[in-house]
Short mmCIF file of C-alpha atoms and ligand atoms in Angstrom, two decimals:
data_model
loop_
_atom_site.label_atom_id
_atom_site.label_comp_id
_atom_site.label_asym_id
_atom_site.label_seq_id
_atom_site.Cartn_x
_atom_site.Cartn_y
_atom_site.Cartn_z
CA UNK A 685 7.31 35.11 14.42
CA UNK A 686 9.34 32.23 12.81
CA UNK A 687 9.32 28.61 12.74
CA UNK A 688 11.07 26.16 11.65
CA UNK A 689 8.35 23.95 10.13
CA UNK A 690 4.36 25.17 9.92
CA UNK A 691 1.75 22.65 8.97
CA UNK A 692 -1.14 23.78 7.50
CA UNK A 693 -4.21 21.63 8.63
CA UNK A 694 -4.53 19.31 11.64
CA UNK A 695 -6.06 16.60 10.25
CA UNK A 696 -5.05 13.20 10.11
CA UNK A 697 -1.79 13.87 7.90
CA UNK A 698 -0.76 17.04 9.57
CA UNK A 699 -1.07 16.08 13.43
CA UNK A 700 1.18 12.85 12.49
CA UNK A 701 3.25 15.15 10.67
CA UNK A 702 3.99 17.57 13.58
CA UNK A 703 4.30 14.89 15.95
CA UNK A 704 6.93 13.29 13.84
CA UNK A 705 8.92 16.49 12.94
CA UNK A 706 8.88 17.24 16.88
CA UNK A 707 9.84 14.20 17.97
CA UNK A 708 13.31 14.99 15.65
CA UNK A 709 13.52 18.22 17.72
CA UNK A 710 11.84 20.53 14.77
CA UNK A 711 9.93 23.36 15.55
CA UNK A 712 6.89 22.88 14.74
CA UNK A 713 3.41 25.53 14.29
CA UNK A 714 0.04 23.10 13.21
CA UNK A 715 -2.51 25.51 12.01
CA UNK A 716 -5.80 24.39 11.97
CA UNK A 717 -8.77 26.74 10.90
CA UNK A 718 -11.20 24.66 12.70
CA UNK A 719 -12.04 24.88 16.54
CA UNK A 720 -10.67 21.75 17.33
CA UNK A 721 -8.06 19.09 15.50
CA UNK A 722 -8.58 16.13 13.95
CA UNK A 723 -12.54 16.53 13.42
CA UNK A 724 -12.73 14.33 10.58
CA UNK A 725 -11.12 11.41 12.45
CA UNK A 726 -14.08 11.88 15.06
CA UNK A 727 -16.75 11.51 12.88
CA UNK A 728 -14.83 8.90 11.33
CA UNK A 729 -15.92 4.88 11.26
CA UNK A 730 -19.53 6.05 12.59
CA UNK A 731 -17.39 7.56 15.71
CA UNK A 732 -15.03 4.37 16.18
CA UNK A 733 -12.66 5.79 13.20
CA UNK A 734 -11.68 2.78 11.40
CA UNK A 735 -7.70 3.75 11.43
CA UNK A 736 -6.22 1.70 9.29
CA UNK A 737 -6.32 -2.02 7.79
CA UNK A 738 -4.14 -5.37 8.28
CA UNK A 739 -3.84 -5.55 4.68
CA UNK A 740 -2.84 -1.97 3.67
CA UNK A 741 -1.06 -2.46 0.34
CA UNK A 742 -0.57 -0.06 -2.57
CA UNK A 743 -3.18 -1.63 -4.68
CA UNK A 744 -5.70 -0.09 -2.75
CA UNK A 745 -5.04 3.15 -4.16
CA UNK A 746 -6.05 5.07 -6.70
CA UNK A 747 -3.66 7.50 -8.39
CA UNK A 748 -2.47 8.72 -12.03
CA UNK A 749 0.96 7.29 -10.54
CA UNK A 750 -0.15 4.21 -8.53
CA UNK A 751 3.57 3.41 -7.79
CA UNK A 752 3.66 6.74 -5.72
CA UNK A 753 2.25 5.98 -2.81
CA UNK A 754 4.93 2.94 -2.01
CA UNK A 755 7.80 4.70 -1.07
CA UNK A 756 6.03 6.25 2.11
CA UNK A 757 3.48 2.97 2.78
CA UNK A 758 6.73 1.06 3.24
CA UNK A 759 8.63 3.16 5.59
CA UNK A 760 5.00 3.56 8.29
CA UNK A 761 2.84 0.76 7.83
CA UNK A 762 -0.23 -0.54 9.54
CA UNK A 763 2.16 -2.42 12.01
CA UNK A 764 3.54 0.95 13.20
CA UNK A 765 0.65 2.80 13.59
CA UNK A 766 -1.21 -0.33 15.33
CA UNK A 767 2.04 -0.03 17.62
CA UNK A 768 1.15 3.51 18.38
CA UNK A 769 -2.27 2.59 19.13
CA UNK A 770 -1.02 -0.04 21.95
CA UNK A 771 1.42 2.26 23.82
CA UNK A 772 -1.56 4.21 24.59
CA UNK A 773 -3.43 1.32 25.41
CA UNK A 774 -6.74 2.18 23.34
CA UNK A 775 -8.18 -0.74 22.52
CA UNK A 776 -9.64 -2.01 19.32
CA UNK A 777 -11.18 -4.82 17.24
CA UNK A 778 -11.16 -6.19 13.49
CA UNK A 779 -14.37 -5.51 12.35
CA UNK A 780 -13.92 -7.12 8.68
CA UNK A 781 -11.58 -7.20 6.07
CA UNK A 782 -8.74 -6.39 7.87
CA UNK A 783 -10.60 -3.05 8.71
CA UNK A 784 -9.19 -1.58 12.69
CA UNK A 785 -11.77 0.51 14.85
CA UNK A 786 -11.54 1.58 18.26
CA UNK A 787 -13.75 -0.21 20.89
CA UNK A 788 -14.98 2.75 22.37
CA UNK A 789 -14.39 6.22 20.40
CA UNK A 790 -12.57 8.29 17.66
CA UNK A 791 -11.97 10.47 20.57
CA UNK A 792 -9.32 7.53 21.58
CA UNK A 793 -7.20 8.37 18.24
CA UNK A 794 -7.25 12.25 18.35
CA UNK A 795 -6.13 12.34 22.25
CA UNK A 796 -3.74 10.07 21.40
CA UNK A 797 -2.26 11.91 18.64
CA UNK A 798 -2.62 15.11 20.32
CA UNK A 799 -0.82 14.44 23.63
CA UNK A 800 2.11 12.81 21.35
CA UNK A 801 2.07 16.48 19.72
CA UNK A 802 1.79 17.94 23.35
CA UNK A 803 4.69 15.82 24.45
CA UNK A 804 7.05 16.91 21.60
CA UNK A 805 6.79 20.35 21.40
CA UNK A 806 4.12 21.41 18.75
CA UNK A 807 2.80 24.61 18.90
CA UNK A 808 -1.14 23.81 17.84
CA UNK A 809 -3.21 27.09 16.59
CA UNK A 810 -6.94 26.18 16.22
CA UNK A 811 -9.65 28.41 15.60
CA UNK A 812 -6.73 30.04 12.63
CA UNK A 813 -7.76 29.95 8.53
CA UNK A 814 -4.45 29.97 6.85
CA UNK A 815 -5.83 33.28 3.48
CA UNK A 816 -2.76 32.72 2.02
CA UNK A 817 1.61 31.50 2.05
CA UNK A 818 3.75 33.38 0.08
CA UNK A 819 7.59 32.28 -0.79
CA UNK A 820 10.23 34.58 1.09
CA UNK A 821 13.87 34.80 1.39
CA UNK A 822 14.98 31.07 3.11
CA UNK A 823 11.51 29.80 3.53
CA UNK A 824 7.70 31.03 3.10
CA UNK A 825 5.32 33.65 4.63
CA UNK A 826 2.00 32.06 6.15
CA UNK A 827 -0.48 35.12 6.10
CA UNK A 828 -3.27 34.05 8.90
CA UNK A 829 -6.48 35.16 10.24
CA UNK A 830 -4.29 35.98 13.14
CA UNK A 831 -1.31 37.30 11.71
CA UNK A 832 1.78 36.36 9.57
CA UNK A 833 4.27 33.74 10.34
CA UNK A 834 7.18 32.68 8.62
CA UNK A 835 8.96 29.01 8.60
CA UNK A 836 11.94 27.21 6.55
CA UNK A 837 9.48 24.29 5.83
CA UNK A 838 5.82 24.28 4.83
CA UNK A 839 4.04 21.43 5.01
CA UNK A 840 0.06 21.30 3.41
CA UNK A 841 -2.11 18.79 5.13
CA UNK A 842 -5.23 20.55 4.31
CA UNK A 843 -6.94 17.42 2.73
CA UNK A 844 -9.71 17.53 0.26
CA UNK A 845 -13.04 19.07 -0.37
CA UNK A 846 -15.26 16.17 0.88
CA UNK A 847 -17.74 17.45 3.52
CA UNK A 848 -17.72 21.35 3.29
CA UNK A 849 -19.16 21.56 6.81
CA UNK A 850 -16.73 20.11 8.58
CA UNK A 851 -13.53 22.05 7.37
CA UNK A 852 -12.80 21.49 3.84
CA UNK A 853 -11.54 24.04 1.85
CA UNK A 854 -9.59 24.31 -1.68
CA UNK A 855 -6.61 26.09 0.16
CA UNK A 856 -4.31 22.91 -0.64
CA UNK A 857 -5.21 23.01 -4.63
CA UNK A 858 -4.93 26.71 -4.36
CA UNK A 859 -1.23 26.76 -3.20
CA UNK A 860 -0.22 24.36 -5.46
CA UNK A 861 -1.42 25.82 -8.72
CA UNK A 862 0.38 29.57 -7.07
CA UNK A 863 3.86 26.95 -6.71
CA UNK A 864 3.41 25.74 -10.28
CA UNK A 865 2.05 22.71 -9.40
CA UNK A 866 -0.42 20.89 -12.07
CA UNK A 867 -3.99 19.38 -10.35
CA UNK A 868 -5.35 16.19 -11.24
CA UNK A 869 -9.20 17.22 -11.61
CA UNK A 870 -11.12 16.64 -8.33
CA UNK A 871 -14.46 14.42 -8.15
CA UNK A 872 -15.88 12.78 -5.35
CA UNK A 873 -15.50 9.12 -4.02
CA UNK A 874 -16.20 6.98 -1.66
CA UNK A 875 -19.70 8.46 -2.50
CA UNK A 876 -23.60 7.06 -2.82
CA UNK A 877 -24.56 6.93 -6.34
CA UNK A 878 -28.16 8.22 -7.28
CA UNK A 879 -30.51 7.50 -9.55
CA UNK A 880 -32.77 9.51 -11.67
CA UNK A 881 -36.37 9.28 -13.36
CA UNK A 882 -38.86 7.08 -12.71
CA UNK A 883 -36.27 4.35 -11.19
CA UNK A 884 -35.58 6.63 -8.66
CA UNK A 885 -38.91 6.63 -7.29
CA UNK A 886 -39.11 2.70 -7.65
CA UNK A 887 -35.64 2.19 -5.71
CA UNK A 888 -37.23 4.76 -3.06
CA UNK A 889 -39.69 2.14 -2.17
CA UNK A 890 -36.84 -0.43 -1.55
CA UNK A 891 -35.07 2.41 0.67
CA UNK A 892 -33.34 0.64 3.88
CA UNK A 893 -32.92 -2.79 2.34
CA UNK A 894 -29.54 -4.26 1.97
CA UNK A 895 -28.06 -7.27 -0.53
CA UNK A 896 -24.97 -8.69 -0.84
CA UNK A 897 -24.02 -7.94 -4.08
CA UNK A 898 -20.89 -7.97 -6.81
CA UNK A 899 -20.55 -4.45 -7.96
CA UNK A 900 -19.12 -3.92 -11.19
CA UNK A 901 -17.70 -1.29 -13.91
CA UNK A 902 -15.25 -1.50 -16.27
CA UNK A 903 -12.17 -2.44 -14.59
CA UNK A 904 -12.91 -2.91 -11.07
CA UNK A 905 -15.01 -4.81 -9.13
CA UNK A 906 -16.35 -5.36 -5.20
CA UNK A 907 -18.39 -7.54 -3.18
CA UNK A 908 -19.87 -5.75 0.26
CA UNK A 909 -23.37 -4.29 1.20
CA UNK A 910 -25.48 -2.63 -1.25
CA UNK A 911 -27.88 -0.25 0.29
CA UNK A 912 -31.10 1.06 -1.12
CA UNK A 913 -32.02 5.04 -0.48
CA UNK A 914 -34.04 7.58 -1.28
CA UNK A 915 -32.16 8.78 -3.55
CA UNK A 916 -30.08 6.00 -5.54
CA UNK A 917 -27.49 3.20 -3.98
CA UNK A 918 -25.75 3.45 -1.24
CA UNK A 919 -23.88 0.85 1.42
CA UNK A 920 -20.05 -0.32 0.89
CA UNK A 921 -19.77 -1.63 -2.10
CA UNK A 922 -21.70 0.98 -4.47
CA UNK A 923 -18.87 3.79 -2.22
CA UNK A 924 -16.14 1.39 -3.61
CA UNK A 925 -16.93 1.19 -7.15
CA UNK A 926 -18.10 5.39 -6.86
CA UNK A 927 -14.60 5.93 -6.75
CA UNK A 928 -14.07 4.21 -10.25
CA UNK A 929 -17.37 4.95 -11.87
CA UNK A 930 -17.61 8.10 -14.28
CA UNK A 931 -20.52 10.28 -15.34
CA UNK A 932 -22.29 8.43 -17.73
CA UNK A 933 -21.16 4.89 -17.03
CA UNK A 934 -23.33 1.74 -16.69
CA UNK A 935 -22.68 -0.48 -13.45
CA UNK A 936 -23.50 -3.63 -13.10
CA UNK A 937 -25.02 -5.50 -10.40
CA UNK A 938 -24.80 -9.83 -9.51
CA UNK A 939 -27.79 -9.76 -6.97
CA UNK A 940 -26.71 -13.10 -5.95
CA UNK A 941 -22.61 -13.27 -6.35
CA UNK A 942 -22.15 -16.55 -4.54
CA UNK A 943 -25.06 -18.96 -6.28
CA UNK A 944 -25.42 -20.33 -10.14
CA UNK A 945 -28.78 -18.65 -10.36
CA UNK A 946 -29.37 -20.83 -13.51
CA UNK A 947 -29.09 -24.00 -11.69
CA UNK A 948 -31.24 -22.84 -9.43
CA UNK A 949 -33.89 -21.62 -11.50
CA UNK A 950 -33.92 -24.91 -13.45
CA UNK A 951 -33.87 -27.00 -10.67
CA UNK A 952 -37.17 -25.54 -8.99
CA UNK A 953 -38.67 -25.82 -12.44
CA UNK A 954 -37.95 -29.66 -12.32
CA UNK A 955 -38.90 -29.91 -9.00
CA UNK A 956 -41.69 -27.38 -7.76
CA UNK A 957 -42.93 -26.39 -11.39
CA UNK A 958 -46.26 -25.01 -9.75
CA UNK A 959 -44.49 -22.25 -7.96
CA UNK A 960 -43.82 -18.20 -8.93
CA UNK A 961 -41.15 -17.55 -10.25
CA UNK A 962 -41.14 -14.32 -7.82
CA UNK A 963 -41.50 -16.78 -4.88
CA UNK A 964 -38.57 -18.68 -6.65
CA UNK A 965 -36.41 -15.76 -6.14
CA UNK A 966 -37.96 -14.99 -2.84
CA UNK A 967 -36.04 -18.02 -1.46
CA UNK A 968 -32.89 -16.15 -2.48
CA UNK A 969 -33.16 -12.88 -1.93
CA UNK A 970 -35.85 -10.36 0.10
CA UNK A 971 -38.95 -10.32 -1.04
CA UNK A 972 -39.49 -6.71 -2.14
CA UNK A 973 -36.48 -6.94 -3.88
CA UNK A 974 -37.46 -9.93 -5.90
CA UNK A 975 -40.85 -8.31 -6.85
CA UNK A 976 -38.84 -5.51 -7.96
CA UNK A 977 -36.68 -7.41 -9.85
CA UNK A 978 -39.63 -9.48 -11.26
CA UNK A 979 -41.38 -6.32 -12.66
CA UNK A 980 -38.37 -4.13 -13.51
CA UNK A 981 -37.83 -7.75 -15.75
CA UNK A 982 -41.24 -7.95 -16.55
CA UNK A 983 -41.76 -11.45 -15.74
CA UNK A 984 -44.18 -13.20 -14.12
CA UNK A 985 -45.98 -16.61 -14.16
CA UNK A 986 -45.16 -20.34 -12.56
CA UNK A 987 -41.61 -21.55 -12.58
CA UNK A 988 -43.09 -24.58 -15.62
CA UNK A 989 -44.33 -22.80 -17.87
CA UNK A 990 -41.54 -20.86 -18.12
CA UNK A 991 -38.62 -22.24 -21.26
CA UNK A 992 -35.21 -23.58 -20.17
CA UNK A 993 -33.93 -20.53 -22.58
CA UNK A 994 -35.95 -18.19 -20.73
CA UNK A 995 -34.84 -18.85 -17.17
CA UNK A 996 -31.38 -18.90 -18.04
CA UNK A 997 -31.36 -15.60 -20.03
CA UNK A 998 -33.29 -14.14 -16.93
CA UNK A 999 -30.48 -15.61 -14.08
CA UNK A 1000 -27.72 -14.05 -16.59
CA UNK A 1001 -29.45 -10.68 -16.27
CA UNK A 1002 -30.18 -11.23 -12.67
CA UNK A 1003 -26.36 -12.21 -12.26
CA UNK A 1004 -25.60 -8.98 -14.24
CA UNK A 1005 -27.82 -6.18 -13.54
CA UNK A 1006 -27.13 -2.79 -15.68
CA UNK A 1007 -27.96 0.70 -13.46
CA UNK A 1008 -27.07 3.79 -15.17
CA UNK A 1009 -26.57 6.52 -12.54
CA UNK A 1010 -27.52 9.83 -12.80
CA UNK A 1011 -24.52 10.75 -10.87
CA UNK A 1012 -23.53 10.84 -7.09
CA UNK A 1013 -24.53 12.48 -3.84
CA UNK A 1014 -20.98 15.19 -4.13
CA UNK A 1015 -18.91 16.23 -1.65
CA UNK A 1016 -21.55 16.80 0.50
CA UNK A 1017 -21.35 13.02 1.76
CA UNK A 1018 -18.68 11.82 -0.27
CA UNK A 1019 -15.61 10.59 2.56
CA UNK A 1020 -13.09 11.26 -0.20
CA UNK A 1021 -11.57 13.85 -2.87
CA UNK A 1022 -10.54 11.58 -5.89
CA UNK A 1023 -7.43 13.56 -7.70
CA UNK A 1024 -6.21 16.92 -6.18
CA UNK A 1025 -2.13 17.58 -6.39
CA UNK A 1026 -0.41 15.65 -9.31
CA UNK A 1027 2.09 13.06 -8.24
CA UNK A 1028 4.45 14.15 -10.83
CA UNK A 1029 5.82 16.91 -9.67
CA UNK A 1030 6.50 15.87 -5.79
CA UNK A 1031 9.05 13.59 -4.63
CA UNK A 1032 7.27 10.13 -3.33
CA UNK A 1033 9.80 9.77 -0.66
CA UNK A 1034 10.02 12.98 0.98
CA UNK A 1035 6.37 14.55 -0.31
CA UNK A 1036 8.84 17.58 -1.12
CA UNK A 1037 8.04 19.80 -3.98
CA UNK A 1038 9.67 19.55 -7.57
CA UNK A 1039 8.60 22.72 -8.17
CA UNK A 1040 9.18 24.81 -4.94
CA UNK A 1041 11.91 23.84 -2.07
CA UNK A 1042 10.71 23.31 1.25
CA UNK A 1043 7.22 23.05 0.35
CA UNK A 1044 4.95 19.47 1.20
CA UNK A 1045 1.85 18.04 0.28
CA UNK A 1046 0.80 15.08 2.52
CA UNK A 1047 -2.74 13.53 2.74
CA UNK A 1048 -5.63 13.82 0.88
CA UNK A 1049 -4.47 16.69 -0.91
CA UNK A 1050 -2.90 14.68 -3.31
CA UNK A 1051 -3.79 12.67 -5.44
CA UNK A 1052 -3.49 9.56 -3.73
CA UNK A 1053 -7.48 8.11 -2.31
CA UNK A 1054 -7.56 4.98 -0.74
CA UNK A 1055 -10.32 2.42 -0.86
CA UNK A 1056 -12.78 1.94 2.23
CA UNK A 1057 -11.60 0.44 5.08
CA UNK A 1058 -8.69 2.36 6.81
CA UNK A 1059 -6.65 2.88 3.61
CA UNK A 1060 -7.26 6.45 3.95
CA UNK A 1061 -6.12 6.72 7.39
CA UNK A 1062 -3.20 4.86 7.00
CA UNK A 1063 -2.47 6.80 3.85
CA UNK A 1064 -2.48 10.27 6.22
CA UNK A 1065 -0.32 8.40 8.63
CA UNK A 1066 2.38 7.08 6.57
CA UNK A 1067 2.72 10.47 3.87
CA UNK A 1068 2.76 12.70 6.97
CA UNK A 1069 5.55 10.58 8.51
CA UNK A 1070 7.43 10.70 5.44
CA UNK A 1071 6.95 14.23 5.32
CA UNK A 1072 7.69 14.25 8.97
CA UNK A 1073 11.14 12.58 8.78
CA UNK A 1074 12.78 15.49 6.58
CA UNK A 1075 11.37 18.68 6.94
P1 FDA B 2517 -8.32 16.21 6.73
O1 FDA B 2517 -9.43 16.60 5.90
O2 FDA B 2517 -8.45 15.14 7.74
O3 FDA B 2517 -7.57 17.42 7.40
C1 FDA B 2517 -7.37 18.64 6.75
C2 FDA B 2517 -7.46 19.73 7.78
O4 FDA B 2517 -7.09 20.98 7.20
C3 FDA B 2517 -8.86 19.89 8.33
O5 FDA B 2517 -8.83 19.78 9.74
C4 FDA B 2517 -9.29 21.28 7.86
O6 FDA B 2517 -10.13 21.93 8.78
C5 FDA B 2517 -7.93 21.98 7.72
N1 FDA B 2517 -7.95 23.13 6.79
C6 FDA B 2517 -8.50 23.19 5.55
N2 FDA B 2517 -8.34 24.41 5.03
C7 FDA B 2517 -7.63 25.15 5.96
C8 FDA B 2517 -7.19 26.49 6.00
N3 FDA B 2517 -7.40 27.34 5.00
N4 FDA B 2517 -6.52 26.92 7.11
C9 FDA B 2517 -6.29 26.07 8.15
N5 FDA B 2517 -6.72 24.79 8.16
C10 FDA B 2517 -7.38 24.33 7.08
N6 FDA B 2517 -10.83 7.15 6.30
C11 FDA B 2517 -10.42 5.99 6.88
O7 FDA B 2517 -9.31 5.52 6.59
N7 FDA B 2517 -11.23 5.36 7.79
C12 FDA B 2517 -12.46 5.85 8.16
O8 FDA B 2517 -13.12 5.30 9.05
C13 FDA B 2517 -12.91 7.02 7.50
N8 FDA B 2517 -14.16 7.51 7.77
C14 FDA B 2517 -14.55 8.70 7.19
C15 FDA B 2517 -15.82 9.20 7.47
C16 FDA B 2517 -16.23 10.39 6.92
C17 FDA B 2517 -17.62 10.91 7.20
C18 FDA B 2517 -15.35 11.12 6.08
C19 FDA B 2517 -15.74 12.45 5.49
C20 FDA B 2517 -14.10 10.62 5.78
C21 FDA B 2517 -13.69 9.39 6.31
N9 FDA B 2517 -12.44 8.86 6.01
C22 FDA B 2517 -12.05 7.67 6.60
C23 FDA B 2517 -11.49 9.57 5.14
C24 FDA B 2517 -10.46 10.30 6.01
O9 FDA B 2517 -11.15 11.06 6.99
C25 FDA B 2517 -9.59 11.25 5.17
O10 FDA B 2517 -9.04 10.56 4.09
C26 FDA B 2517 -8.47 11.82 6.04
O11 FDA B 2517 -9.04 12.55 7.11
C27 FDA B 2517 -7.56 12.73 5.24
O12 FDA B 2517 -6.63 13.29 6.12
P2 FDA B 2517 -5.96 14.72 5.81
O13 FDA B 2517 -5.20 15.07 7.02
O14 FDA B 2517 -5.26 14.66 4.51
O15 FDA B 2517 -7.18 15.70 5.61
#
């Protein structure tokens, strides 16, 4: 049977691509391997799917090419898909930072996106693995687990390998390399970082205490939640600056981002010279952690006896804590795939092939990964839009 246009995957990317190809009249097949569509936007945003942010720009995006992802950003931004939202009357709330969840449910945005695919026309196959697409005379072949249909376009939306158990699958990388396509090499992001040796065991104990904190590595930096865990660090800003970190890499931690710890430090020596220094830093931060902190720094003793020298080198190393992870908890948490389809060889307005006409990666396929927040989402919206528009 023959199509015009078949999307492969009905994530976030491919259900807004259908819906937009539909809505030009297109014919469109979404084929979707899982039972249901869209089941990464339902566990998204701990079920309230955090779809996109108020300040969606290209700079939170991480690419070989980061002028790629402007072209499509600028023709459907947060505005449009916030408009979407409101016509179906789902109602949301800024959490923080710009970041857009639903009040009551993911459930909101899939429904949403599936009745505007209902309403134009898409033919939606769930419960369908796509084995394999081969080029044919005016278009492609799309062998299925349920038999082989052709189209004029293809589209791949089949997104990354983050979170194996929900869907994810290498098809997207697979197809590429077949069309000549080069990959940018895949790694997780968006991901908890662990730790390894004896620190792991002594972050263990701090497990389900959060800081503020300024997360850094070479060239990038974030302020959010650090979380402790079994394991290593978790919490939003440690899945921030996972997507920049590299095997081997030291990070660096400010415990206390918003305070001149040196100040501090010397003013409590001035003032309350009979006190810990632990208790000191127990003013400022929680109490386990500043224990920790004391003995990982292996000081101890009153606040006066300590030298002016000595406090300040300690606040500077407080200020600028060095971790050296072991590495991070994979795809088997990780939200994101960092890499996958090189820019360089698709077209950034249309998402068309340079290699192979007709064929279309949108999503997280490519490599294109967004920061936390909703730049994800609102990356799947506006590349399947763009894709949507000319196929
Ligand atoms: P996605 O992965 O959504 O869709 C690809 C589809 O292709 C899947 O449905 C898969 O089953 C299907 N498929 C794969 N192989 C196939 C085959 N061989 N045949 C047929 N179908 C196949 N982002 C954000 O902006 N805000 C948020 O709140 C969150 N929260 C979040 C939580 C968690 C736990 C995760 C894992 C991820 C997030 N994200 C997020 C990231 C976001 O979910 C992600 O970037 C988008 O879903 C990517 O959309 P795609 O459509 O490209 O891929």
């Amino acid at each position: 049977m023959s199509h015009e246009v078949i999307i492969i995957g009905g994530g976030a990317a491919g259900l807004m691509c259908a819906l937009t190809a539909a809505q030009r009249g297109r014919q469109v097949l979404l084929i979707e391997h899982a039972r249901q569509a869209g089941r990464k936007i339902l566990m998204s945003g701990g079920g309230r799917c955090n779809f996109t942010n108020l300040d969606a720009r290209p700079e939170n995006f991480l690419s070989e090419n980061p002028h790629f992802c402007k072209s499509a950003l600028s023709r459907y931004t947060q505005w449009d898909f916030i408009a979407l939202v409101e016509k179906h009357g789902i109602a949301y709330h800024e959490k923080e930072a710009g970041q857009l969840f639903c009040d009551e449910s993911s459930r909101d945005i899939v429904n949403m996106l599936l009745r505007e695919c209902a309403d134009a026309g898409v033919e939606l196959a769930v419960n369908c693995p796509v084995l394999g697409v081969s080029a044919q005379r005016g278009g492609f072949a799309v062998r299925t687990a349920r038999g082989t249909r052709s189209c004029v376009s293809l589209v791949v939306a089949s997104g990354g390998l983050s979170i194996p158990k929900m869907g994810a699958t290498g098809l997207g990388y697979e197809l590429a390399q077949q069309f000549g396509h080069t990959l940018v090499p895949t790694r997780a992001g968006l991901v908890p970082l662990t730790l390894g040796g004896s620190l792991r065991d002594e972050v263990a104990e701090l497990s389900g205490l959060s800081q503020t904190v300024q997360v850094s590595v070479d060239g990038a930096q974030f302020t959010g939640g650090l979380l402790f865990t079994h394991r290593g660090l978790s919490g939003p800003a440690i899945l921030q600056i996972s997507s920049y970190w590299r095997a081997g890499q030291p990070l660096w931690v400010n415990w206390l981002p918003d305070r001149d710890l040196a100040a501090s430090l010397l003013r409590a020596k001035r003032e309350r010279p009979r006190l810990e220094l632990a208790t000191v830093l127990a003013e400022m931060l929680p109490k386990r952690l500043a224990l920790r902190l004391c003995a990982w720094a292996q000081c101890a003793g009153t606040v006066g006896h300590l030298g002016d020298s000595y406090l300040r080198a300690l606040a500077a190393q407080v200020q600028r804590w060095e971790f050296a992870p072991s590495g991070s908890e994979g795809y088997r948490t990780a939200e994101v795939t960092l890499g996958g389809v090189s820019t360089a060889e698709v077209s950034s307005s249309t998402l068309e092939s340079r290699r192979q006409p007709g064929l279309y990666f949108i999503g997280e396929v490519l490599d294109v990964t967004g920061h936390l927040g909703g730049y994800n989402f609102q990356w799947a919206w506006a590349s399947g839009h763009a894709a949507g528009e000319v196929v």
